[in-house]
Amino acid sequence: MSKAVWFISYKLVEGASECEFLAVSQAVNDACSLSKRKGFISWQVLKQGGAWVDLVTWETMEDAIAAENDDGQPDPVAAKFYSFIDPESITTQLYSIEQSY
């Protein structure tokens, strides 16, 4: 089985503090247990100009798909994280890693 990557691109809302956003990113990773989900390898937050990308790597495609399905419970830390992101700008893609060098 090949590993999988979430490629999630977005922009921050007007006036959002990048430092605060990065701190909340860390908090959501720790508090919402993204890093504790089955198959999690890493989460990288990338930036170019005003465009941001979350690159989340998983052991398998099945792990990545399972992690997308939350338990439906609202989480205040996740809500704060998403309050920094312009919802109209989000695009999510799921890729299988076919080759690494």
mmCIF file of C-alpha atoms in Angstrom:
data_model
loop_
_atom_site.group_PDB
_atom_site.id
_atom_site.type_symbol
_atom_site.label_atom_id
_atom_site.label_comp_id
_atom_site.label_asym_id
_atom_site.label_seq_id
_atom_site.Cartn_x
_atom_site.Cartn_y
_atom_site.Cartn_z
ATOM 1 C CA MET A 1 0.000 0.000 0.000
ATOM 2 C CA SER A 2 1.200 3.464 -0.797
ATOM 3 C CA LYS A 3 1.229 6.345 1.615
ATOM 4 C CA ALA A 4 -1.235 9.183 1.148
ATOM 5 C CA VAL A 5 -1.148 12.968 1.414
ATOM 6 C CA TRP A 6 -3.867 15.505 2.090
ATOM 7 C CA PHE A 7 -3.122 18.657 0.088
ATOM 8 C CA ILE A 8 -5.354 21.402 1.489
ATOM 9 C CA SER A 9 -4.926 24.915 0.111
ATOM 10 C CA TYR A 10 -6.536 28.047 1.544
ATOM 11 C CA LYS A 11 -6.135 31.716 2.373
ATOM 12 C CA LEU A 12 -6.415 33.351 5.753
ATOM 13 C CA VAL A 13 -9.225 35.793 6.449
ATOM 14 C CA GLU A 14 -8.479 39.482 6.031
ATOM 15 C CA GLY A 15 -6.453 40.837 8.957
ATOM 16 C CA ALA A 16 -5.594 37.442 10.472
ATOM 17 C CA SER A 17 -2.348 37.292 12.434
ATOM 18 C CA GLU A 18 -0.024 34.714 10.908
ATOM 19 C CA CYS A 19 1.745 34.195 14.247
ATOM 20 C CA GLU A 20 -1.558 33.527 16.006
ATOM 21 C CA PHE A 21 -2.657 31.217 13.184
ATOM 22 C CA LEU A 22 0.517 29.142 13.496
ATOM 23 C CA ALA A 23 0.071 28.926 17.267
ATOM 24 C CA VAL A 24 -3.518 27.755 16.802
ATOM 25 C CA SER A 25 -2.319 25.231 14.195
ATOM 26 C CA GLN A 26 -0.039 23.719 16.814
ATOM 27 C CA ALA A 27 -2.843 23.735 19.379
ATOM 28 C CA VAL A 28 -5.297 22.022 17.021
ATOM 29 C CA ASN A 29 -2.720 19.360 16.212
ATOM 30 C CA ASP A 30 -2.130 18.697 19.904
ATOM 31 C CA ALA A 31 -5.660 19.112 21.288
ATOM 32 C CA CYS A 32 -7.659 17.539 18.470
ATOM 33 C CA SER A 33 -5.343 14.568 18.279
ATOM 34 C CA LEU A 34 -4.639 14.771 14.555
ATOM 35 C CA SER A 35 -1.154 13.530 15.344
ATOM 36 C CA LYS A 36 -2.614 10.658 17.386
ATOM 37 C CA ARG A 37 -4.869 9.296 14.631
ATOM 38 C CA LYS A 38 -4.029 5.941 13.124
ATOM 39 C CA GLY A 39 -1.456 6.231 10.363
ATOM 40 C CA PHE A 40 -0.526 9.892 10.920
ATOM 41 C CA ILE A 41 3.037 10.673 9.818
ATOM 42 C CA SER A 42 3.332 14.467 9.637
ATOM 43 C CA TRP A 43 1.565 17.783 9.104
ATOM 44 C CA GLN A 44 3.431 20.573 7.365
ATOM 45 C CA VAL A 45 2.053 24.102 7.017
ATOM 46 C CA LEU A 46 3.382 25.759 3.873
ATOM 47 C CA LYS A 47 3.066 29.353 2.695
ATOM 48 C CA GLN A 48 3.748 31.281 -0.486
ATOM 49 C CA GLY A 49 2.617 34.883 -0.487
ATOM 50 C CA GLY A 50 -0.999 34.833 0.703
ATOM 51 C CA ALA A 51 -1.549 31.169 -0.183
ATOM 52 C CA TRP A 52 -1.293 28.468 2.493
ATOM 53 C CA VAL A 53 -1.160 24.686 2.193
ATOM 54 C CA ASP A 54 -1.526 21.951 4.781
ATOM 55 C CA LEU A 55 0.411 18.889 3.670
ATOM 56 C CA VAL A 56 -0.606 15.970 5.886
ATOM 57 C CA THR A 57 1.037 12.598 5.281
ATOM 58 C CA TRP A 58 -0.550 9.254 6.224
ATOM 59 C CA GLU A 59 0.682 5.652 6.263
ATOM 60 C CA THR A 60 -2.145 4.499 3.956
ATOM 61 C CA MET A 61 -4.969 5.883 1.853
ATOM 62 C CA GLU A 62 -7.405 4.145 4.215
ATOM 63 C CA ASP A 63 -5.916 6.011 7.204
ATOM 64 C CA ALA A 64 -6.270 9.333 5.369
ATOM 65 C CA ILE A 65 -9.892 8.646 4.455
ATOM 66 C CA ALA A 66 -10.753 7.491 7.978
ATOM 67 C CA ALA A 67 -9.211 10.654 9.468
ATOM 68 C CA GLU A 68 -11.448 12.829 7.276
ATOM 69 C CA ASN A 69 -14.501 11.387 8.979
ATOM 70 C CA ASP A 70 -14.699 13.112 12.348
ATOM 71 C CA ASP A 71 -16.999 12.038 15.156
ATOM 72 C CA GLY A 72 -19.221 15.086 14.656
ATOM 73 C CA GLN A 73 -18.342 16.563 18.045
ATOM 74 C CA PRO A 74 -17.626 20.299 17.877
ATOM 75 C CA ASP A 75 -14.217 21.223 19.205
ATOM 76 C CA PRO A 76 -13.496 24.799 20.314
ATOM 77 C CA VAL A 77 -9.805 24.589 19.359
ATOM 78 C CA ALA A 78 -10.676 23.394 15.846
ATOM 79 C CA ALA A 79 -13.326 26.117 15.582
ATOM 80 C CA LYS A 80 -10.708 28.737 16.448
ATOM 81 C CA PHE A 81 -8.332 27.262 13.838
ATOM 82 C CA TYR A 82 -11.015 27.439 11.141
ATOM 83 C CA SER A 83 -11.938 31.000 12.137
ATOM 84 C CA PHE A 84 -8.586 32.094 10.657
ATOM 85 C CA ILE A 85 -9.337 30.489 7.268
ATOM 86 C CA ASP A 86 -11.463 31.952 4.485
ATOM 87 C CA PRO A 87 -13.909 29.072 3.867
ATOM 88 C CA GLU A 88 -14.459 30.140 0.240
ATOM 89 C CA SER A 89 -10.751 29.625 -0.481
ATOM 90 C CA ILE A 90 -10.404 26.005 0.705
ATOM 91 C CA THR A 91 -9.609 23.240 -1.757
ATOM 92 C CA THR A 92 -8.864 19.727 -0.558
ATOM 93 C CA GLN A 93 -7.181 16.993 -2.532
ATOM 94 C CA LEU A 94 -6.099 13.497 -1.526
ATOM 95 C CA TYR A 95 -3.122 11.954 -3.306
ATOM 96 C CA SER A 96 -1.436 8.579 -3.090
ATOM 97 C CA ILE A 97 2.357 8.718 -2.910
ATOM 98 C CA GLU A 98 3.566 6.585 -5.787
ATOM 99 C CA GLN A 99 7.282 7.215 -5.415
ATOM 100 C CA SER A 100 9.619 8.893 -2.931
ATOM 101 C CA TYR A 101 13.271 9.672 -3.527
#
